[in-house]
CSV table of C-alpha atoms in Angstrom, one decimal:
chain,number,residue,atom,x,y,z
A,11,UNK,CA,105.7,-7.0,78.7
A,12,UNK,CA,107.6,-10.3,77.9
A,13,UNK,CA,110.7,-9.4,75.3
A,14,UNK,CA,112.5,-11.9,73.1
A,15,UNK,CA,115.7,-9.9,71.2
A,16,UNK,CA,117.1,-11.3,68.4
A,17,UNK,CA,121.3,-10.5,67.2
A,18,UNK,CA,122.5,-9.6,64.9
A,19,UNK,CA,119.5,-8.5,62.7
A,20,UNK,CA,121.2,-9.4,59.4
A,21,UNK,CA,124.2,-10.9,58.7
A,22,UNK,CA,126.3,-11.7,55.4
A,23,UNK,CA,129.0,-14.4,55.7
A,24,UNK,CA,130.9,-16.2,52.9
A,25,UNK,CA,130.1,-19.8,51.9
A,26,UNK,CA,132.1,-21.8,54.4
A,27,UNK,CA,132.5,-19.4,57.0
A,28,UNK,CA,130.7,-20.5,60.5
A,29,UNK,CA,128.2,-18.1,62.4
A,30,UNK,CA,126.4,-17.7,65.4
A,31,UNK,CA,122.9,-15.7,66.5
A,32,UNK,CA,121.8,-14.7,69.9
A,33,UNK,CA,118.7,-15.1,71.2
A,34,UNK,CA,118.1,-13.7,74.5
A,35,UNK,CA,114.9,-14.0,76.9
A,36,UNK,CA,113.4,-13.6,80.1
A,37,UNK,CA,114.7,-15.8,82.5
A,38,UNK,CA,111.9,-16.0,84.8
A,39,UNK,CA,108.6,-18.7,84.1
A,40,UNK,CA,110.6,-20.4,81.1
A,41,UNK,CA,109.1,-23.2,79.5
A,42,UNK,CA,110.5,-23.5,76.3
A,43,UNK,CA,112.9,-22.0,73.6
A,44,UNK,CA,112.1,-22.4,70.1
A,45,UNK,CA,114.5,-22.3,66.7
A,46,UNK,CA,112.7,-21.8,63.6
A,47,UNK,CA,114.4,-21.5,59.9
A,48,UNK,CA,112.0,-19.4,57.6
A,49,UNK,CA,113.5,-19.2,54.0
A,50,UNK,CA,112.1,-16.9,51.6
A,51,UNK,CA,108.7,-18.1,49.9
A,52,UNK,CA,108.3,-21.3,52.1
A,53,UNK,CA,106.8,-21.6,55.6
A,54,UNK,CA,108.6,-21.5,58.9
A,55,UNK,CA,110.1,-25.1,59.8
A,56,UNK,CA,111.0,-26.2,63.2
A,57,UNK,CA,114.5,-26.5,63.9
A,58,UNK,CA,114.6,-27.2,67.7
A,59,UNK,CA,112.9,-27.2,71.2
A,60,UNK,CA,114.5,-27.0,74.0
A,61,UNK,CA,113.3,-27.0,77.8
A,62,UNK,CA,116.7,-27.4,79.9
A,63,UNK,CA,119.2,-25.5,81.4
A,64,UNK,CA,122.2,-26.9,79.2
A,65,UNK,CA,120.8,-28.3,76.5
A,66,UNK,CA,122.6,-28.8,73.3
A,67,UNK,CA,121.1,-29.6,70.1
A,68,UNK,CA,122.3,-30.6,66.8
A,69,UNK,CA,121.2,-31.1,63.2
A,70,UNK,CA,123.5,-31.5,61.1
A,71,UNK,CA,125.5,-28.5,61.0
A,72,UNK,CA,123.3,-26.4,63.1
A,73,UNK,CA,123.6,-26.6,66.8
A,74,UNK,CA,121.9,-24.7,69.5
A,75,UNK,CA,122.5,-23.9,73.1
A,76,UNK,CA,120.5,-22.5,76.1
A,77,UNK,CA,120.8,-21.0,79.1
A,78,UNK,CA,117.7,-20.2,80.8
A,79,UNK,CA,119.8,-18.9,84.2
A,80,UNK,CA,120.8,-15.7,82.0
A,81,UNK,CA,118.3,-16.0,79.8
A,82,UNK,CA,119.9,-16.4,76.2
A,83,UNK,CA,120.0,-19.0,73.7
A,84,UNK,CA,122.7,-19.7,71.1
A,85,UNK,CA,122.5,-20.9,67.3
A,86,UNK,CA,125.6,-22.0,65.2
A,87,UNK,CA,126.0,-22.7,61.7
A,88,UNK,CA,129.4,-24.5,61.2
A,89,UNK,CA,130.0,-24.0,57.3
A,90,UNK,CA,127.6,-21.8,56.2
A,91,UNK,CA,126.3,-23.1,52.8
A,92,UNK,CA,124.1,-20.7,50.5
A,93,UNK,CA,121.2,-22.8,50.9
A,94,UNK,CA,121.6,-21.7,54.6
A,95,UNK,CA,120.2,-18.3,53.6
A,96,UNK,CA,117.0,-17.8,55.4
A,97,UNK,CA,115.5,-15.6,58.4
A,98,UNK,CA,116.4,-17.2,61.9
A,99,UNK,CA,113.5,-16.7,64.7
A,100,UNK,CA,113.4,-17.9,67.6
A,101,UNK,CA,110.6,-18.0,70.3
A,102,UNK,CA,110.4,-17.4,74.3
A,103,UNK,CA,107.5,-20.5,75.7
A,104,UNK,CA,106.8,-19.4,79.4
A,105,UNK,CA,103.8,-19.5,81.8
A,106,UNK,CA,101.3,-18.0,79.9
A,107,UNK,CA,100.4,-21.0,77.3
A,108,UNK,CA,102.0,-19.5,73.6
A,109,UNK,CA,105.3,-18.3,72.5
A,110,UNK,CA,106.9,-15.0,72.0
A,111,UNK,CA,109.1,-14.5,68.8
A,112,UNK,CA,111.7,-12.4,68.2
A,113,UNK,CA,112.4,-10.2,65.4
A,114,UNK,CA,114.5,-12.5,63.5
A,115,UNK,CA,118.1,-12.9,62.7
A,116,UNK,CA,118.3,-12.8,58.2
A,117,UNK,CA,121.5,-14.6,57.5
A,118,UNK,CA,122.7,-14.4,53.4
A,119,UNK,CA,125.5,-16.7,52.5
A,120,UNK,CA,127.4,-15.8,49.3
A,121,UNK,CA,128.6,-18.7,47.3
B,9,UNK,CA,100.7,-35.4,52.7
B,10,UNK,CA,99.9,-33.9,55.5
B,11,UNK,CA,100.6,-30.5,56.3
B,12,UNK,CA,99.0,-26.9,57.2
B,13,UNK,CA,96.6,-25.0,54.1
B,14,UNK,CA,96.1,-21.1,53.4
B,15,UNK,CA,94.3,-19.4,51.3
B,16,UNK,CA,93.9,-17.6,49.3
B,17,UNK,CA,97.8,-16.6,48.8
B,18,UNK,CA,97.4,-13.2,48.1
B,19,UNK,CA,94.1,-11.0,48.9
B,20,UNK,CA,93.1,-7.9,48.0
B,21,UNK,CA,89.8,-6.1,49.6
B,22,UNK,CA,88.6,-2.1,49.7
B,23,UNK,CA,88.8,-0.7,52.8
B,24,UNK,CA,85.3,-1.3,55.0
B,25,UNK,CA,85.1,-4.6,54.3
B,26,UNK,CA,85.9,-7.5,56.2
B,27,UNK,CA,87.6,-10.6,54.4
B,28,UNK,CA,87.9,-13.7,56.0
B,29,UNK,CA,91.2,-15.8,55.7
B,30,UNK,CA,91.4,-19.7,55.5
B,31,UNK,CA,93.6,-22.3,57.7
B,32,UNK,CA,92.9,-25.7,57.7
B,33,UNK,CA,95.5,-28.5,58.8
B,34,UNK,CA,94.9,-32.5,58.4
B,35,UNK,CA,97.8,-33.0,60.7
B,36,UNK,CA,95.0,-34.0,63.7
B,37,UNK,CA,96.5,-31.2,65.7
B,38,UNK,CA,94.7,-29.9,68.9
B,39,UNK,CA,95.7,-26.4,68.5
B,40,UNK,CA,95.8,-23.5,66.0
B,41,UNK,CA,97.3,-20.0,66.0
B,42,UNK,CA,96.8,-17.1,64.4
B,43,UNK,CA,100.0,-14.6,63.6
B,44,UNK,CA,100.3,-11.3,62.1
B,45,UNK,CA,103.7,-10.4,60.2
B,46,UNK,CA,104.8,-6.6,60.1
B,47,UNK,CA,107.9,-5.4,58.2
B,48,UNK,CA,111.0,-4.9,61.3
B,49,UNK,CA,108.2,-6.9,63.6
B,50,UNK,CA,108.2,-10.3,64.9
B,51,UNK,CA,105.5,-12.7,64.4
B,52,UNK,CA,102.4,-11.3,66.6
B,53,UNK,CA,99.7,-13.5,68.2
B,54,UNK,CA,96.3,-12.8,67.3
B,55,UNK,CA,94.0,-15.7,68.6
B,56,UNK,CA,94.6,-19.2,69.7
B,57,UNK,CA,92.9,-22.0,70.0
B,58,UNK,CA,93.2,-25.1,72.2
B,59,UNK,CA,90.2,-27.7,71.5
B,60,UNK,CA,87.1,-27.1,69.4
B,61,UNK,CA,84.5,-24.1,70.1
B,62,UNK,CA,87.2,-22.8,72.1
B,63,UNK,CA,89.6,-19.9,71.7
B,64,UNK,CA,91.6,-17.1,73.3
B,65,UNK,CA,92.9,-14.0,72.6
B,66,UNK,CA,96.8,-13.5,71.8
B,67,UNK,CA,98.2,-9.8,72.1
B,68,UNK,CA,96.5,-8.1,69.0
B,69,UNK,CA,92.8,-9.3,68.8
B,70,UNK,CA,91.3,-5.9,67.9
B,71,UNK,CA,89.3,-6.1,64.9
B,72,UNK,CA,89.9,-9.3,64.4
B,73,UNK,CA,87.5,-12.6,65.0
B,74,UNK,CA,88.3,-16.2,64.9
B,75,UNK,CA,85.6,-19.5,65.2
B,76,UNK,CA,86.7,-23.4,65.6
B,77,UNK,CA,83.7,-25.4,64.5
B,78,UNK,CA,85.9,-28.4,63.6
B,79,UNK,CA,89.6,-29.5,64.9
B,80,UNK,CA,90.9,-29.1,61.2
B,81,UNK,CA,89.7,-25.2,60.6
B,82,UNK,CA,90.5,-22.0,62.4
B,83,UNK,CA,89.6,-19.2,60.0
B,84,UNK,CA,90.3,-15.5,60.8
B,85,UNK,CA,88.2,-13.0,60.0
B,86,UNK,CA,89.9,-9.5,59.3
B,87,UNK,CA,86.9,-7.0,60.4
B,88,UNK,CA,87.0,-3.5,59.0
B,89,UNK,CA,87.5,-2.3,62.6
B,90,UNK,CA,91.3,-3.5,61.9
B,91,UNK,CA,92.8,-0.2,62.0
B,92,UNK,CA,95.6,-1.0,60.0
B,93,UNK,CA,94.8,-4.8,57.8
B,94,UNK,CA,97.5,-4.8,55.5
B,95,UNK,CA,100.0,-7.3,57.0
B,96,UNK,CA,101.2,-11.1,56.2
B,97,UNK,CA,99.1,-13.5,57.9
B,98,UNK,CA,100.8,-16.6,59.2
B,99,UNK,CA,98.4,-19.9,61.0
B,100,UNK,CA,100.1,-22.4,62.8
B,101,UNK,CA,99.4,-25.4,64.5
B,102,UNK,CA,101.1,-27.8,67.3
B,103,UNK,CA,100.2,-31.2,69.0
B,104,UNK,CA,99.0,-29.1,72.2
B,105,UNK,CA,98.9,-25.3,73.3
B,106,UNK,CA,99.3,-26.4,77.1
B,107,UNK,CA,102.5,-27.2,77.0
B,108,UNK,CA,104.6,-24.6,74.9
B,109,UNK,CA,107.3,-27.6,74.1
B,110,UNK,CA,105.4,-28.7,71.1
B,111,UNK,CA,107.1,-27.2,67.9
B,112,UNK,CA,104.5,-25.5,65.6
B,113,UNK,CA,103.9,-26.2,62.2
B,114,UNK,CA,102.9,-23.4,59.6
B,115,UNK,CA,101.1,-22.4,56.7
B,116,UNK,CA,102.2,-20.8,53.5
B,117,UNK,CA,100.5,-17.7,54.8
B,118,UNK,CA,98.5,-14.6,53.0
B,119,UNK,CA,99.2,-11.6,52.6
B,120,UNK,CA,96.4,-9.1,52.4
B,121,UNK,CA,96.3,-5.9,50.7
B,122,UNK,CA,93.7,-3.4,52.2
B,123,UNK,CA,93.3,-0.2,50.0
């Protein structure tokens, strides 16, 4: 059974503080890791896909790393601002055709 | 604009009966997804679906059915064999299922109240 573990599960942080998730994975048959930002009442939005060892991505303030050797994928939030405040997933692609998701990491920022 | 459509929002049905849920997504999209939403759970796969008249099951099928007449709809029909209905229903869709480095898009969602 494929696992995709998400940490922390919550996490409160000050406005302006920076913050990081894990995401970790199997490391075997990887295709694809997938960030997606779900705030409350709205629809899950893609945030980024990645596919190599090493990549780096950034939008704005939030940047994302992978390592698909070790299997774990890292997303930063430099600045946290309270409109940051939403549920963090993110999703194992592999062999078998769909992705996996993790539980979710539920970040609050406090103004 | 185009974009991913659910409905209803919120759906309540008596226990026994089976309610069929609405997804329909203009953004000329080859595949659709189905995903259930438990409290402490991750988003679970139900069914899939890669071209038209096709589909596949995702880890939680069971009491659940799913048809794809045209490209733009991929209803899912919650069948009172569903042991336990009451969940947060989430449908998605990306460019291609084949490759699984196509973001997805998604839906409002429904939630459905089973009593």
């Amino acid at each position: 059974i494929l696992n995709v573990e998400q940490s922390p599960q919550s996490l409160h942080v000050q406005e302006g503080d920076s913050t990081n998730f894990t995401c970790s994975f199997p490391s075997s048959n990887f295709y694809a890791l997938h960030w997606y930002r779900w705030e409350t009442a709205k629809s899950p939005e893609a945030l980024f896909v990645m596919t190599l060892n090493g990549d780096e991505k950034k939008k704005g303030r939030i940047s994302a790393t992978l390592n698909t050797k070790e299997g774990y994928s890292y997303l930063y939030i430099k600045g946290s601002q309270p409109e940051d405040s939403a549920t963090y997933l993110c999703a194992f692609g592999g062999s078998q055709g769909n992705l996996i998701f993790g539980k979710g990491t539920k970040l609050s920022v406090k103004p | 604009d185009g974009g991913i459509t659910q409905s209803p929002k919120y759906l309540f049905r008596k226990e026994g009966q089976n309610v069929t849920l609405s997804c329909e997504q203009n953004l000329n999209h080859d595949a659709m997804y189905w995903y259930r939403q438990d409290p402490g759970q991750g988003l679970r796969l139900i069914y899939y679906s890669q071209i038209v008249n096709d589909f596949q099951k995702g880890d939680i099928a069971e009491g659940y059915s799913v048809s794809r007449e045209k490209k733009e709809s991929f209803p899912l029909t919650v069948t009172s064999a569903q042991k336990n209905p009451t969940a947060f229903y989430l449908c998605a869709s990306s460019i291609s299922v084949g490759a699984t480095s196509y973001e997805q898009y998604f839906g409002p969602g429904t939630r459905l109240t089973v009593t």
